[in-house]
XYZ file of C-alpha atoms in Angstrom:
240
model
C 124.317 67.126 182.911
C 124.590 67.268 186.708
C 127.595 67.277 189.019
C 128.573 68.035 192.602
C 127.367 71.568 193.283
C 125.037 71.362 190.291
C 122.550 68.726 191.346
C 119.243 70.528 190.744
C 119.654 71.842 187.206
C 121.500 70.401 184.221
C 124.487 72.411 182.943
C 126.550 72.512 179.737
C 129.950 70.845 180.060
C 132.930 70.394 177.732
C 135.838 67.979 177.787
C 138.719 67.455 175.354
C 140.334 64.203 174.262
C 144.090 64.288 173.586
C 144.949 60.693 174.413
C 142.995 61.004 177.654
C 139.858 62.943 178.529
C 140.318 66.275 180.308
C 138.364 67.318 183.387
C 134.992 68.699 182.214
C 134.607 72.491 182.202
C 131.244 74.145 182.785
C 130.326 76.492 179.916
C 126.948 77.740 181.179
C 128.454 80.486 183.344
C 126.111 83.468 182.876
C 124.506 84.666 186.103
C 121.509 82.532 187.015
C 122.315 79.664 184.647
C 123.194 77.450 187.598
C 119.599 77.885 188.805
C 118.028 76.896 185.453
C 118.271 73.906 183.155
C 120.738 74.225 180.270
C 120.129 71.594 177.567
C 120.792 70.191 174.106
C 124.245 71.493 173.090
C 125.277 71.376 169.427
C 128.946 71.593 168.465
C 131.005 72.700 165.460
C 134.787 72.849 164.952
C 136.476 75.434 162.727
C 139.550 75.029 160.532
C 141.822 76.124 163.408
C 140.296 73.425 165.620
C 138.494 75.989 167.768
C 135.179 74.829 169.194
C 131.805 76.537 168.869
C 128.737 75.484 170.841
C 125.082 76.516 171.065
C 122.451 75.362 173.547
C 119.092 76.339 175.012
C 118.586 77.600 178.528
C 117.482 80.307 180.932
C 119.482 82.807 182.973
C 118.982 85.880 185.127
C 116.861 88.285 183.102
C 115.859 85.531 180.682
C 112.758 83.833 182.057
C 112.132 81.974 178.801
C 114.540 79.576 177.141
C 116.995 81.345 174.814
C 119.647 80.092 172.383
C 123.151 80.711 173.759
C 126.553 80.668 172.055
C 130.089 80.238 173.371
C 133.368 79.880 171.482
C 136.679 78.324 172.486
C 139.960 79.826 171.328
C 143.405 79.049 172.678
C 141.939 76.889 175.403
C 139.635 79.605 176.778
C 135.862 79.815 176.410
C 134.042 83.080 175.781
C 131.234 84.269 178.022
C 127.968 82.911 176.583
C 125.800 85.341 174.633
C 122.208 85.161 173.421
C 121.823 84.754 169.643
C 118.004 84.383 169.575
C 117.622 88.149 169.221
C 114.669 88.614 166.867
C 111.935 90.833 168.303
C 109.705 88.960 170.745
C 111.905 85.896 171.042
C 112.694 86.687 174.665
C 108.982 86.335 175.461
C 108.837 82.779 174.068
C 110.850 79.601 174.492
C 113.462 79.070 171.760
C 114.476 75.406 171.572
C 116.069 72.577 169.550
C 119.376 74.249 168.568
C 121.491 72.881 165.722
C 124.854 74.073 164.405
C 127.052 73.643 161.317
C 130.083 75.418 159.843
C 131.326 75.869 156.277
C 134.876 75.808 154.905
C 135.150 79.583 155.388
C 134.409 79.181 159.118
C 130.950 80.721 158.750
C 128.616 79.299 161.397
C 124.935 78.529 160.834
C 122.826 78.109 163.964
C 119.233 76.929 163.728
C 116.376 76.454 166.190
C 112.618 76.789 166.436
C 110.393 79.134 168.406
C 107.775 81.904 168.185
C 108.580 85.623 167.839
C 106.845 88.901 167.075
C 104.724 88.300 163.991
C 105.295 84.535 164.243
C 102.765 83.170 166.727
C 103.563 79.533 165.903
C 106.971 77.918 166.230
C 109.100 78.902 163.241
C 112.470 77.687 161.914
C 115.165 80.327 162.407
C 118.744 80.589 161.148
C 121.400 82.957 162.487
C 124.767 83.327 160.736
C 128.143 84.085 162.342
C 131.128 85.412 160.418
C 132.946 87.271 163.173
C 129.666 88.701 164.478
C 126.186 87.226 164.725
C 123.601 88.420 162.216
C 119.937 88.821 163.129
C 117.964 85.559 162.919
C 116.049 84.916 159.696
C 112.854 82.854 159.384
C 113.306 80.211 156.667
C 110.070 78.205 157.062
C 108.378 80.333 154.409
C 106.308 77.857 152.378
C 102.671 78.963 151.970
C 100.702 78.485 155.178
C 103.645 77.470 157.363
C 103.053 80.441 159.666
C 99.711 78.865 160.626
C 101.331 75.625 161.791
C 104.124 74.528 164.083
C 107.554 73.985 162.453
C 109.958 71.960 164.582
C 113.398 70.454 165.207
C 115.835 71.690 162.544
C 118.905 69.675 161.520
C 121.675 71.389 159.530
C 124.436 70.263 157.167
C 126.921 72.020 154.890
C 128.242 70.266 151.775
C 131.591 70.508 149.998
C 130.333 73.469 147.953
C 129.367 75.408 151.115
C 125.676 74.978 150.394
C 123.668 74.905 153.623
C 120.802 72.444 154.068
C 118.207 72.677 156.836
C 115.701 69.880 157.454
C 112.731 70.006 159.831
C 109.169 68.765 160.200
C 105.904 70.682 160.098
C 102.684 71.362 158.227
C 101.754 73.849 155.493
C 99.071 74.659 152.945
C 98.213 71.430 151.139
C 100.153 69.368 153.690
C 98.125 69.658 156.874
C 96.960 66.067 157.363
C 100.201 65.060 159.143
C 103.652 66.434 159.848
C 105.954 66.344 156.801
C 109.722 66.545 156.323
C 110.815 69.853 154.769
C 114.140 71.163 153.483
C 115.497 74.628 152.621
C 118.855 75.292 150.960
C 121.105 78.335 151.212
C 123.340 79.021 148.219
C 123.688 82.787 148.388
C 120.009 83.078 149.339
C 117.450 80.811 150.989
C 115.170 78.992 148.581
C 111.505 78.267 149.181
C 111.220 75.132 151.345
C 110.397 71.891 149.575
C 108.476 68.971 151.013
C 110.569 65.803 150.917
C 108.137 63.272 152.333
C 104.574 64.208 151.322
C 102.815 60.986 152.335
C 101.820 60.002 155.857
C 103.363 61.411 159.019
C 107.129 61.937 159.127
C 109.059 63.636 161.921
C 112.459 64.267 163.556
C 114.847 64.392 160.595
C 118.543 63.769 161.243
C 121.187 64.698 158.688
C 123.751 61.877 158.306
C 122.426 60.400 161.557
C 123.374 63.521 163.462
C 121.077 65.786 165.430
C 122.983 66.305 168.673
C 125.149 67.747 167.225
C 124.353 68.297 163.572
C 127.524 68.227 161.519
C 129.066 68.935 158.126
C 128.959 66.652 155.108
C 132.225 66.515 153.126
C 130.508 65.638 149.840
C 127.698 67.016 147.712
C 125.433 64.059 148.571
C 123.107 64.774 151.496
C 121.445 61.836 153.213
C 119.037 61.954 156.117
C 116.887 59.786 158.355
C 113.493 60.402 159.918
C 110.748 58.754 161.933
C 107.738 57.604 159.918
C 104.283 56.618 161.149
C 101.378 57.841 163.228
C 101.595 55.312 166.053
C 104.042 52.886 167.640
C 105.868 50.953 166.351
C 107.371 53.721 164.218
C 109.705 53.156 161.304
C 113.128 54.766 160.967
C 113.593 55.628 157.286
C 116.711 56.553 155.303
C 116.661 58.765 152.219
C 118.888 61.038 150.109
C 118.334 64.556 148.873
C 118.380 64.416 145.078
């Protein structure tokens, strides 16, 4: 959002509630961020109640939108770093960040964007367990590289299985956008189409996209927008 001294470009802010709300603190502090829009933060909280946040934005030396990460510990926030580090990502906008954390405090950040060898927007996951690992493309169903894959939402269940939902097209499913899901349980499985009929977009896990959050059970439910024209339907379903 905007504030005095930051009226031209939106910034990332954080405030704590401990009976009353604290004065907001600006997190988007890398050089040049105050001259570029910073948007769409996603938040996760670890077992020590430390905060982790990702967002999209530009900065000095980053003319395209990148995915940034900052972590709070002991009341202090780390300097933001770029986690969208796959080759060629810096030459393309990376957008729609999502974030979730498992019971071992492993973070899973997701977003979509092009990269070297991926001309269309692709779903990416980066994992943090003390250090960030290189992003991995998980939208790997046949033909997905020929179509745009968009807007991931992430959840982690009680067994530390990671679920990523998004919408896009693929071989055999190119009439309209479909809802897709990939699961991580030691390795990423091949994505499955969840809603094969009609056009379905913008999945939210447990009603949460900004931020995505963890699910304390093994039952994963999600919502999405269905239809090709207004009025659209909002539909609820469960992952079986």
